[in-house]
Amino acid sequence: MPGSHLPLMEEGMARWPFGPPNAGIALDLAGAPPSPDELRALVEERWKALPRLTQTLVAPGAARTGLAWWTGRHRWARRDGHDLGRQIDSADLTLRDAVRLWFHTPFPADRPPWSLHLLRGATEGEFSLLFRMHHSLLDGRSLTTLLRALFDDGGPLDGAASLAVPGPRRRTVGPGPTGGGPPGVLTTGRAVPLPHRGPREPAYTVVRLRADVLRAARSAVSVGAPGALRPATTNEVFLAAVSGVLRACLSASASDSASAADAGRAPASGGGDRDPDGRQVWLSVPVDERPDECGEFLGNAFANVRVPAPVTLADPTARLTACTGLLTTVTRPRRTAEKLVEGTLAAVPGATLALAGGRIFAPAYAPAACSYVHLRERGQTLAGRPLRHLTIVPMVPPAGTATFALGGCTKGHTLSVATNSGGEDAGLLAEAFLDELTLLAEGAR
């Protein structure tokens, strides 16, 4: 709510230590772009009743030092009458150009921390519409709600529904297929070394997935009871392919270590966790917590859950089988203990993050994050221009980790990879993902 302190999840993103906590979604559309004025008129019509989009973020102190930074909390300040059209512009840039320029640049403190940009398309005859935001303002579900409203079959969003904060009932991930519960909040596992082929710096790359290959990969396993079998979901294939990428990274690291030992040299530093007990590798996955009646809430209503990556399984199909059912959700009341713990930690966010950050941001906690955002509706057009692809731009991830983000619509899927270890690593990880997807597709034949 405007004027209120940020909840713990949003406060943590406001204090993100790896760069400005900027994220976004880009829509690739066919045809000539609309004019900025045409887009402004559409935004004013469809988003005019949304208080969330007029808020500015107020820091707890003038500088990130002193007692205020340890005990203070960010808050939202409402700017009534703010012209949403001021947040919209056009630029002669591609998405990758924009990421290099804008996603490492903080938003101005005196304006709502979001913007909408018309950009050049990746191919001839296309343009991109990029929504960029401070992640404390909105989550992925909020973005898809906003973007759907701009389509030709959309309509103005309801201000009251956008403020309907999910209450005591939340959607959460149920017990996994094996019946085991989630790991403890501070439980760590095994780190996975990235290739480290170039300079250690934030990087981002995008590849488009072949629809026929993804469809075949989903058919590699059948899930469910006899008579009610279904192919694997796209999200399950996504988790399995990322698990295969991490397995390949572990194998490459082991080979490098063996070569170094044979040559009488010490292994290169930063090689990651090589414990012989093979501790579990965890994937961090954001899960929407909105119950059905709060589907249009704008803000952050997600939880990061961790699921096991089956990196010990050599067969790609076996890895996919192990990933089925991992993200089955249930709706239940929030437990009293959950409310108590969150309230206690949120009371002193600086101290909480200082104490826990060294662990929860470590590669051993979750060497990879996996985020999937999709628009399932058919026939989406914006001012008559048909949607071709949806691409996610995640926040800069913790050092030594990677974020894999899958964006989907009825026309296809794109994979984004973000790292803190350079563009060459991001490219290698994206190529490895495509290889894993191909292996799964071949296993279905």
Short mmCIF file of C-alpha atoms in Angstrom, two decimals:
data_model
loop_
_atom_site.label_atom_id
_atom_site.label_comp_id
_atom_site.label_asym_id
_atom_site.label_seq_id
_atom_site.Cartn_x
_atom_site.Cartn_y
_atom_site.Cartn_z
CA MET A 1 0.00 0.00 0.00
CA PRO A 2 1.21 3.56 -0.66
CA GLY A 3 3.12 4.98 2.30
CA SER A 4 3.68 1.57 3.86
CA HIS A 5 6.96 -0.12 4.56
CA LEU A 6 8.14 -2.75 2.11
CA PRO A 7 7.58 -6.40 3.06
CA LEU A 8 10.69 -8.51 3.56
CA MET A 9 10.91 -9.85 -0.02
CA GLU A 10 10.68 -6.36 -1.55
CA GLU A 11 13.05 -4.91 1.05
CA GLY A 12 15.60 -7.56 0.14
CA MET A 13 15.39 -6.62 -3.54
CA ALA A 14 15.69 -2.91 -2.68
CA ARG A 15 18.99 -3.80 -0.98
CA TRP A 16 20.19 -6.10 -3.80
CA PRO A 17 24.03 -6.11 -3.60
CA PHE A 18 24.87 -7.19 -7.17
CA GLY A 19 23.59 -4.18 -9.10
CA PRO A 20 20.37 -2.19 -9.44
CA PRO A 21 17.46 -4.63 -8.96
CA ASN A 22 16.06 -3.91 -12.41
CA ALA A 23 14.13 -6.51 -14.38
CA GLY A 24 11.70 -6.54 -17.25
CA ILE A 25 9.83 -8.18 -20.09
CA ALA A 26 10.09 -7.40 -23.80
CA LEU A 27 7.39 -8.18 -26.33
CA ASP A 28 8.51 -8.70 -29.94
CA LEU A 29 5.72 -7.68 -32.31
CA ALA A 30 5.45 -7.78 -36.08
CA GLY A 31 5.01 -4.66 -38.18
CA ALA A 32 5.86 -0.99 -37.81
CA PRO A 33 5.83 0.31 -34.23
CA PRO A 34 3.05 2.60 -33.02
CA SER A 35 4.02 6.18 -32.31
CA PRO A 36 4.99 7.06 -28.72
CA ASP A 37 1.86 9.23 -28.50
CA GLU A 38 -0.33 6.31 -29.61
CA LEU A 39 1.27 4.13 -26.94
CA ARG A 40 0.87 6.85 -24.28
CA ALA A 41 -2.84 7.14 -25.07
CA LEU A 42 -3.26 3.38 -24.75
CA VAL A 43 -1.40 3.30 -21.42
CA GLU A 44 -3.42 6.20 -20.03
CA GLU A 45 -6.64 4.41 -20.99
CA ARG A 46 -5.77 0.94 -19.69
CA TRP A 47 -3.57 1.73 -16.65
CA LYS A 48 -4.98 5.05 -15.40
CA ALA A 49 -6.62 3.57 -12.25
CA LEU A 50 -3.53 1.78 -10.89
CA PRO A 51 -2.01 3.44 -7.78
CA ARG A 52 1.00 1.11 -7.85
CA LEU A 53 2.32 2.77 -11.00
CA THR A 54 2.41 6.23 -9.42
CA GLN A 55 4.57 5.30 -6.41
CA THR A 56 8.17 6.29 -5.77
CA LEU A 57 10.60 4.35 -3.59
CA VAL A 58 11.91 6.17 -0.53
CA ALA A 59 15.15 4.87 1.03
CA PRO A 60 15.53 4.59 4.84
CA GLY A 61 18.44 7.02 4.98
CA ALA A 62 20.39 9.46 2.86
CA ALA A 63 23.28 7.01 2.57
CA ARG A 64 23.67 3.27 2.91
CA THR A 65 25.50 3.65 6.19
CA GLY A 66 24.74 4.16 9.86
CA LEU A 67 21.97 2.94 12.12
CA ALA A 68 19.19 3.94 9.70
CA TRP A 69 20.48 1.49 7.12
CA TRP A 70 20.49 -1.39 9.61
CA THR A 71 17.11 -0.77 11.22
CA GLY A 72 15.31 1.42 8.66
CA ARG A 73 13.03 0.19 5.92
CA HIS A 74 12.21 1.45 2.46
CA ARG A 75 8.69 2.68 1.88
CA TRP A 76 6.44 3.66 -0.99
CA ALA A 77 5.36 7.27 -1.46
CA ARG A 78 2.26 7.97 -3.56
CA ARG A 79 2.39 10.63 -6.27
CA ASP A 80 -1.21 11.42 -7.08
CA GLY A 81 -1.77 12.94 -10.49
CA HIS A 82 1.47 11.59 -11.94
CA ASP A 83 1.33 11.50 -15.75
CA LEU A 84 1.93 7.90 -16.81
CA GLY A 85 2.90 9.12 -20.27
CA ARG A 86 6.15 10.50 -18.82
CA GLN A 87 7.29 6.90 -18.30
CA ILE A 88 7.12 6.08 -22.04
CA ASP A 89 9.69 6.75 -24.76
CA SER A 90 11.28 5.31 -27.89
CA ALA A 91 14.94 4.59 -28.62
CA ASP A 92 16.91 3.41 -31.65
CA LEU A 93 18.26 0.45 -29.70
CA THR A 94 17.89 -3.31 -29.69
CA LEU A 95 16.95 -5.16 -26.51
CA ARG A 96 20.58 -6.15 -25.87
CA ASP A 97 21.69 -2.52 -26.30
CA ALA A 98 19.03 -1.42 -23.84
CA VAL A 99 20.06 -4.03 -21.28
CA ARG A 100 23.65 -2.83 -21.42
CA LEU A 101 22.58 0.79 -20.95
CA TRP A 102 19.58 0.70 -18.65
CA PHE A 103 19.56 -2.42 -16.55
CA HIS A 104 22.69 -1.43 -14.67
CA THR A 105 21.43 2.12 -14.11
CA PRO A 106 19.26 2.98 -11.08
CA PHE A 107 15.91 4.65 -11.65
CA PRO A 108 15.68 8.35 -10.69
CA ALA A 109 14.56 8.71 -7.06
CA ASP A 110 11.87 11.28 -7.88
CA ARG A 111 9.91 9.18 -10.38
CA PRO A 112 8.06 5.85 -10.20
CA PRO A 113 10.64 3.11 -10.85
CA TRP A 114 9.33 1.75 -14.13
CA SER A 115 9.43 2.72 -17.80
CA LEU A 116 8.06 1.51 -21.13
CA HIS A 117 10.29 1.72 -24.22
CA LEU A 118 9.69 1.23 -27.94
CA LEU A 119 12.83 -0.42 -29.38
CA ARG A 120 14.12 -1.79 -32.67
CA GLY A 121 13.28 -5.42 -33.28
CA ALA A 122 15.82 -8.23 -33.38
CA THR A 123 14.83 -8.95 -37.00
CA GLU A 124 13.53 -6.95 -39.96
CA GLY A 125 9.81 -6.21 -39.78
CA GLU A 126 9.60 -6.39 -35.99
CA PHE A 127 9.81 -4.01 -33.06
CA SER A 128 10.10 -4.57 -29.31
CA LEU A 129 8.12 -3.12 -26.44
CA LEU A 130 10.20 -3.27 -23.26
CA PHE A 131 8.75 -2.83 -19.78
CA ARG A 132 11.60 -2.11 -17.35
CA MET A 133 11.05 -1.95 -13.60
CA HIS A 134 12.60 -1.98 -10.15
CA HIS A 135 11.75 -5.49 -8.96
CA SER A 136 10.49 -4.23 -5.60
CA LEU A 137 7.62 -2.58 -7.50
CA LEU A 138 6.27 -5.53 -9.48
CA ASP A 139 6.75 -9.24 -10.11
CA GLY A 140 6.42 -11.29 -13.29
CA ARG A 141 2.71 -12.01 -12.79
CA SER A 142 2.08 -8.26 -12.37
CA LEU A 143 3.88 -7.59 -15.64
CA THR A 144 1.81 -10.09 -17.60
CA THR A 145 -1.35 -8.56 -16.11
CA LEU A 146 -0.27 -5.10 -17.27
CA LEU A 147 0.83 -6.21 -20.72
CA ARG A 148 -2.33 -8.24 -21.36
CA ALA A 149 -4.35 -5.10 -20.71
CA LEU A 150 -2.58 -3.34 -23.58
CA PHE A 151 -3.60 -5.96 -26.14
CA ASP A 152 -6.48 -5.24 -28.49
CA ASP A 153 -8.86 -7.58 -26.65
CA GLY A 154 -7.89 -6.12 -23.26
CA GLY A 155 -9.52 -3.38 -21.25
CA PRO A 156 -8.79 -0.95 -18.41
CA LEU A 157 -7.53 -2.65 -15.26
CA ASP A 158 -9.48 -2.30 -12.05
CA GLY A 159 -7.76 -0.22 -9.36
CA ALA A 160 -9.42 -2.04 -6.45
CA ALA A 161 -8.42 -5.47 -7.80
CA SER A 162 -4.85 -4.26 -8.25
CA LEU A 163 -4.71 -3.47 -4.52
CA ALA A 164 -6.22 -6.79 -3.36
CA VAL A 165 -3.19 -8.03 -1.43
CA PRO A 166 -3.20 -11.84 -1.05
CA GLY A 167 -4.22 -12.42 2.55
CA PRO A 168 -4.10 -15.47 4.77
CA ARG A 169 -4.52 -17.92 1.89
CA ARG A 170 -1.53 -18.41 -0.40
CA ARG A 171 -0.60 -20.72 -3.24
CA THR A 172 2.52 -22.68 -2.32
CA VAL A 173 4.44 -25.65 -3.66
CA GLY A 174 3.27 -28.91 -2.15
CA PRO A 175 5.48 -31.85 -1.18
CA GLY A 176 7.54 -33.21 -4.07
CA PRO A 177 6.86 -36.50 -5.86
CA THR A 178 9.04 -38.35 -3.36
CA GLY A 179 7.17 -36.84 -0.40
CA GLY A 180 10.17 -34.93 0.86
CA GLY A 181 9.76 -31.42 2.12
CA PRO A 182 11.67 -28.33 1.02
CA PRO A 183 15.16 -27.65 2.34
CA GLY A 184 15.61 -25.52 5.43
CA VAL A 185 15.79 -21.77 4.91
CA LEU A 186 19.56 -21.73 5.44
CA THR A 187 20.34 -25.24 4.17
CA THR A 188 23.06 -25.17 1.54
CA GLY A 189 23.98 -27.77 -1.03
CA ARG A 190 26.61 -28.10 -3.69
CA ALA A 191 27.98 -25.21 -5.70
CA VAL A 192 28.33 -25.60 -9.47
CA PRO A 193 31.27 -23.84 -11.13
CA LEU A 194 30.42 -21.76 -14.19
CA PRO A 195 32.78 -21.98 -17.21
CA HIS A 196 34.56 -18.70 -16.26
CA ARG A 197 35.84 -18.20 -19.80
CA GLY A 198 35.95 -14.40 -19.75
CA PRO A 199 35.96 -11.33 -17.52
CA ARG A 200 33.80 -11.46 -14.39
CA GLU A 201 31.09 -8.93 -15.20
CA PRO A 202 27.28 -8.89 -15.54
CA ALA A 203 26.16 -10.32 -18.87
CA TYR A 204 22.94 -11.23 -20.66
CA THR A 205 22.12 -13.25 -23.77
CA VAL A 206 18.96 -14.47 -25.53
CA VAL A 207 18.26 -17.46 -27.79
CA ARG A 208 15.02 -18.54 -29.42
CA LEU A 209 13.86 -22.13 -28.97
CA ARG A 210 12.60 -24.23 -31.86
CA ALA A 211 8.92 -25.04 -31.27
CA ASP A 212 9.23 -28.55 -32.74
CA VAL A 213 12.20 -29.40 -30.52
CA LEU A 214 10.43 -28.16 -27.37
CA ARG A 215 7.29 -30.06 -28.31
CA ALA A 216 9.29 -33.27 -28.85
CA ALA A 217 11.13 -32.76 -25.54
CA ARG A 218 7.81 -32.58 -23.69
CA SER A 219 6.90 -35.95 -25.21
CA ALA A 220 10.04 -37.62 -23.87
CA VAL A 221 8.13 -38.77 -20.77
CA SER A 222 4.46 -39.36 -19.96
CA VAL A 223 3.14 -38.32 -16.57
CA GLY A 224 0.07 -39.44 -14.63
CA ALA A 225 -2.00 -42.50 -13.98
CA PRO A 226 -2.79 -45.05 -16.73
CA GLY A 227 -5.59 -43.70 -18.89
CA ALA A 228 -4.83 -40.12 -17.90
CA LEU A 229 -1.29 -39.68 -19.14
CA ARG A 230 0.03 -36.29 -20.21
CA PRO A 231 3.33 -35.10 -21.64
CA ALA A 232 5.73 -33.23 -19.39
CA THR A 233 4.98 -29.55 -18.97
CA THR A 234 7.17 -26.87 -20.51
CA ASN A 235 8.25 -25.86 -17.01
CA GLU A 236 9.30 -29.44 -16.19
CA VAL A 237 11.33 -29.62 -19.41
CA PHE A 238 12.87 -26.26 -18.48
CA LEU A 239 14.02 -27.52 -15.06
CA ALA A 240 15.37 -30.75 -16.58
CA ALA A 241 17.36 -28.91 -19.25
CA VAL A 242 18.88 -26.52 -16.70
CA SER A 243 19.78 -29.53 -14.54
CA GLY A 244 21.57 -31.02 -17.53
CA VAL A 245 23.51 -27.77 -18.01
CA LEU A 246 24.62 -27.84 -14.37
CA ARG A 247 25.61 -31.50 -14.68
CA ALA A 248 27.77 -30.61 -17.69
CA CYS A 249 29.41 -27.79 -15.70
CA LEU A 250 30.24 -30.22 -12.88
CA SER A 251 31.68 -32.72 -15.36
CA ALA A 252 33.81 -30.04 -17.03
CA SER A 253 35.10 -28.91 -13.64
CA ALA A 254 36.00 -32.47 -12.67
CA SER A 255 37.85 -32.94 -15.97
CA ASP A 256 39.77 -29.71 -15.44
CA SER A 257 40.77 -30.85 -11.96
CA ALA A 258 41.91 -34.25 -13.25
CA SER A 259 43.96 -32.62 -16.01
CA ALA A 260 45.55 -30.27 -13.52
CA ALA A 261 46.42 -33.16 -11.21
CA ASP A 262 47.93 -35.17 -14.07
CA ALA A 263 50.06 -32.17 -15.01
CA GLY A 264 51.24 -31.75 -11.42
CA ARG A 265 49.50 -28.41 -11.05
CA ALA A 266 47.03 -27.20 -8.44
CA PRO A 267 43.45 -26.87 -9.74
CA ALA A 268 42.39 -23.38 -10.76
CA SER A 269 40.81 -21.40 -7.95
CA GLY A 270 37.07 -20.83 -7.97
CA GLY A 271 36.40 -24.37 -9.17
CA GLY A 272 33.39 -24.79 -6.92
CA ASP A 273 32.26 -27.48 -4.51
CA ARG A 274 33.78 -30.93 -5.17
CA ASP A 275 32.65 -32.72 -2.02
CA PRO A 276 32.78 -36.49 -2.60
CA ASP A 277 29.43 -36.95 -0.82
CA GLY A 278 27.66 -35.31 -3.78
CA ARG A 279 25.47 -32.91 -1.79
CA GLN A 280 22.21 -31.85 -3.39
CA VAL A 281 22.25 -29.13 -6.04
CA TRP A 282 19.31 -26.77 -5.61
CA LEU A 283 17.43 -24.72 -8.21
CA SER A 284 15.73 -21.52 -7.05
CA VAL A 285 12.30 -21.03 -8.62
CA PRO A 286 9.88 -18.12 -8.08
CA VAL A 287 6.34 -19.36 -7.44
CA ASP A 288 3.30 -17.08 -7.67
CA GLU A 289 1.48 -17.06 -4.31
CA ARG A 290 -1.74 -15.39 -5.48
CA PRO A 291 -4.91 -17.38 -4.83
CA ASP A 292 -7.41 -17.29 -7.68
CA GLU A 293 -9.37 -14.39 -6.22
CA CYS A 294 -6.27 -12.13 -6.18
CA GLY A 295 -5.10 -12.74 -9.73
CA GLU A 296 -4.98 -9.02 -10.66
CA PHE A 297 -2.98 -7.88 -7.63
CA LEU A 298 -0.07 -5.66 -8.70
CA GLY A 299 3.05 -5.90 -6.59
CA ASN A 300 5.18 -8.78 -5.42
CA ALA A 301 3.31 -11.92 -4.38
CA PHE A 302 5.81 -14.66 -5.02
CA ALA A 303 8.10 -16.86 -3.00
CA ASN A 304 11.43 -18.30 -4.05
CA VAL A 305 11.35 -22.04 -3.47
CA ARG A 306 14.18 -24.47 -3.99
CA VAL A 307 13.80 -27.78 -5.79
CA PRO A 308 16.41 -30.51 -6.32
CA ALA A 309 18.29 -30.57 -9.62
CA PRO A 310 18.85 -34.24 -10.62
CA VAL A 311 22.48 -33.71 -11.67
CA THR A 312 23.53 -37.24 -10.66
CA LEU A 313 21.35 -38.82 -13.37
CA ALA A 314 23.22 -39.41 -16.64
CA ASP A 315 20.13 -39.99 -18.82
CA PRO A 316 18.31 -36.79 -19.92
CA THR A 317 14.95 -38.58 -19.87
CA ALA A 318 15.57 -39.75 -16.31
CA ARG A 319 16.33 -36.15 -15.34
CA LEU A 320 13.02 -35.04 -16.88
CA THR A 321 11.16 -37.76 -15.01
CA ALA A 322 12.77 -36.58 -11.76
CA CYS A 323 11.57 -33.02 -12.45
CA THR A 324 7.91 -33.89 -13.03
CA GLY A 325 5.61 -32.74 -10.28
CA LEU A 326 8.22 -30.66 -8.48
CA LEU A 327 6.19 -27.45 -8.81
CA THR A 328 2.70 -28.78 -8.04
CA THR A 329 0.98 -26.03 -6.06
CA VAL A 330 -1.68 -26.07 -3.35
CA THR A 331 -3.62 -23.20 -1.79
CA ARG A 332 -3.55 -23.13 2.01
CA PRO A 333 -3.71 -20.64 4.88
CA ARG A 334 -0.43 -19.10 5.97
CA ARG A 335 0.82 -20.69 9.16
CA THR A 336 1.19 -18.61 12.30
CA ALA A 337 4.86 -19.53 12.53
CA GLU A 338 5.44 -18.27 8.97
CA LYS A 339 3.87 -14.91 9.78
CA LEU A 340 5.87 -14.62 13.02
CA VAL A 341 9.22 -15.41 11.39
CA GLU A 342 8.64 -13.04 8.46
CA GLY A 343 7.51 -10.23 10.76
CA THR A 344 10.53 -10.66 13.03
CA LEU A 345 13.01 -10.67 10.16
CA ALA A 346 11.35 -7.71 8.45
CA ALA A 347 11.66 -5.61 11.61
CA VAL A 348 15.45 -5.39 11.19
CA PRO A 349 15.99 -5.97 7.45
CA GLY A 350 19.55 -4.66 7.31
CA ALA A 351 20.71 -6.99 10.05
CA THR A 352 18.71 -9.89 8.60
CA LEU A 353 20.26 -9.54 5.16
CA ALA A 354 23.75 -8.96 6.54
CA LEU A 355 23.55 -12.16 8.58
CA ALA A 356 21.83 -14.34 5.97
CA GLY A 357 23.12 -12.80 2.75
CA GLY A 358 26.46 -14.55 2.82
CA ARG A 359 24.63 -17.85 2.72
CA ILE A 360 21.49 -17.27 0.65
CA PHE A 361 23.47 -15.51 -2.12
CA ALA A 362 26.20 -18.16 -2.23
CA PRO A 363 26.47 -20.55 -5.20
CA ALA A 364 26.06 -23.48 -2.81
CA TYR A 365 22.62 -22.18 -1.82
CA ALA A 366 21.28 -22.16 -5.40
CA PRO A 367 23.77 -22.11 -8.30
CA ALA A 368 20.93 -21.38 -10.76
CA ALA A 369 17.57 -19.63 -10.70
CA CYS A 370 14.83 -20.66 -13.13
CA SER A 371 11.99 -18.29 -13.99
CA TYR A 372 9.20 -19.00 -16.50
CA VAL A 373 6.72 -16.34 -17.65
CA HIS A 374 4.16 -17.01 -20.36
CA LEU A 375 1.12 -15.59 -22.13
CA ARG A 376 -1.08 -18.48 -23.18
CA GLU A 377 -3.88 -16.63 -24.95
CA ARG A 378 -4.07 -16.94 -28.72
CA GLY A 379 -4.27 -14.13 -31.23
CA GLN A 380 -2.62 -11.40 -29.15
CA THR A 381 -2.22 -8.14 -31.04
CA LEU A 382 -1.27 -4.64 -29.92
CA ALA A 383 -2.75 -1.89 -32.09
CA GLY A 384 -3.08 -4.53 -34.80
CA ARG A 385 0.54 -5.76 -34.50
CA PRO A 386 0.70 -9.50 -33.70
CA LEU A 387 2.86 -10.78 -30.82
CA ARG A 388 5.78 -12.96 -31.92
CA HIS A 389 7.90 -13.55 -28.81
CA LEU A 390 8.12 -12.71 -25.13
CA THR A 391 11.59 -12.26 -23.63
CA ILE A 392 12.45 -11.91 -19.94
CA VAL A 393 15.26 -9.73 -18.62
CA PRO A 394 16.09 -10.89 -15.07
CA MET A 395 18.00 -9.03 -12.38
CA VAL A 396 21.78 -9.37 -12.26
CA PRO A 397 22.22 -12.66 -10.33
CA PRO A 398 24.49 -13.29 -7.34
CA ALA A 399 28.17 -13.78 -8.13
CA GLY A 400 29.03 -17.29 -9.27
CA THR A 401 25.44 -18.13 -10.22
CA ALA A 402 23.27 -17.93 -13.34
CA THR A 403 19.64 -17.10 -14.00
CA PHE A 404 17.78 -18.96 -16.75
CA ALA A 405 14.54 -17.22 -17.76
CA LEU A 406 12.05 -18.74 -20.17
CA GLY A 407 9.53 -16.48 -21.87
CA GLY A 408 6.66 -18.01 -23.80
CA CYS A 409 3.61 -17.20 -25.90
CA THR A 410 1.64 -19.18 -28.45
CA LYS A 411 4.14 -18.29 -31.19
CA GLY A 412 7.22 -19.63 -29.41
CA HIS A 413 9.67 -19.43 -26.53
CA THR A 414 12.87 -17.56 -25.84
CA LEU A 415 15.57 -18.35 -23.29
CA SER A 416 17.43 -15.57 -21.50
CA VAL A 417 20.60 -16.26 -19.52
CA ALA A 418 22.06 -13.76 -17.07
CA THR A 419 25.35 -14.22 -15.25
CA ASN A 420 27.87 -12.27 -13.24
CA SER A 421 30.73 -14.01 -15.05
CA GLY A 422 30.80 -12.44 -18.49
CA GLY A 423 29.22 -12.66 -21.91
CA GLU A 424 31.15 -15.75 -22.99
CA ASP A 425 29.78 -17.69 -20.03
CA ALA A 426 26.23 -16.53 -20.76
CA GLY A 427 26.58 -17.70 -24.36
CA LEU A 428 28.06 -21.07 -23.39
CA LEU A 429 25.27 -21.72 -20.88
CA ALA A 430 22.61 -20.84 -23.47
CA GLU A 431 24.21 -23.18 -26.03
CA ALA A 432 24.39 -25.96 -23.43
CA PHE A 433 20.67 -25.50 -22.72
CA LEU A 434 19.86 -25.90 -26.43
CA ASP A 435 21.97 -29.08 -26.48
CA GLU A 436 20.07 -30.48 -23.49
CA LEU A 437 16.75 -29.68 -25.13
CA THR A 438 17.86 -31.49 -28.29
CA LEU A 439 18.88 -34.56 -26.27
CA LEU A 440 15.46 -34.68 -24.66
CA ALA A 441 13.75 -34.33 -28.04
CA GLU A 442 15.86 -37.15 -29.49
CA GLY A 443 14.92 -39.32 -26.51
CA ALA A 444 11.26 -39.02 -27.48
CA ARG A 445 11.80 -40.64 -30.88
#
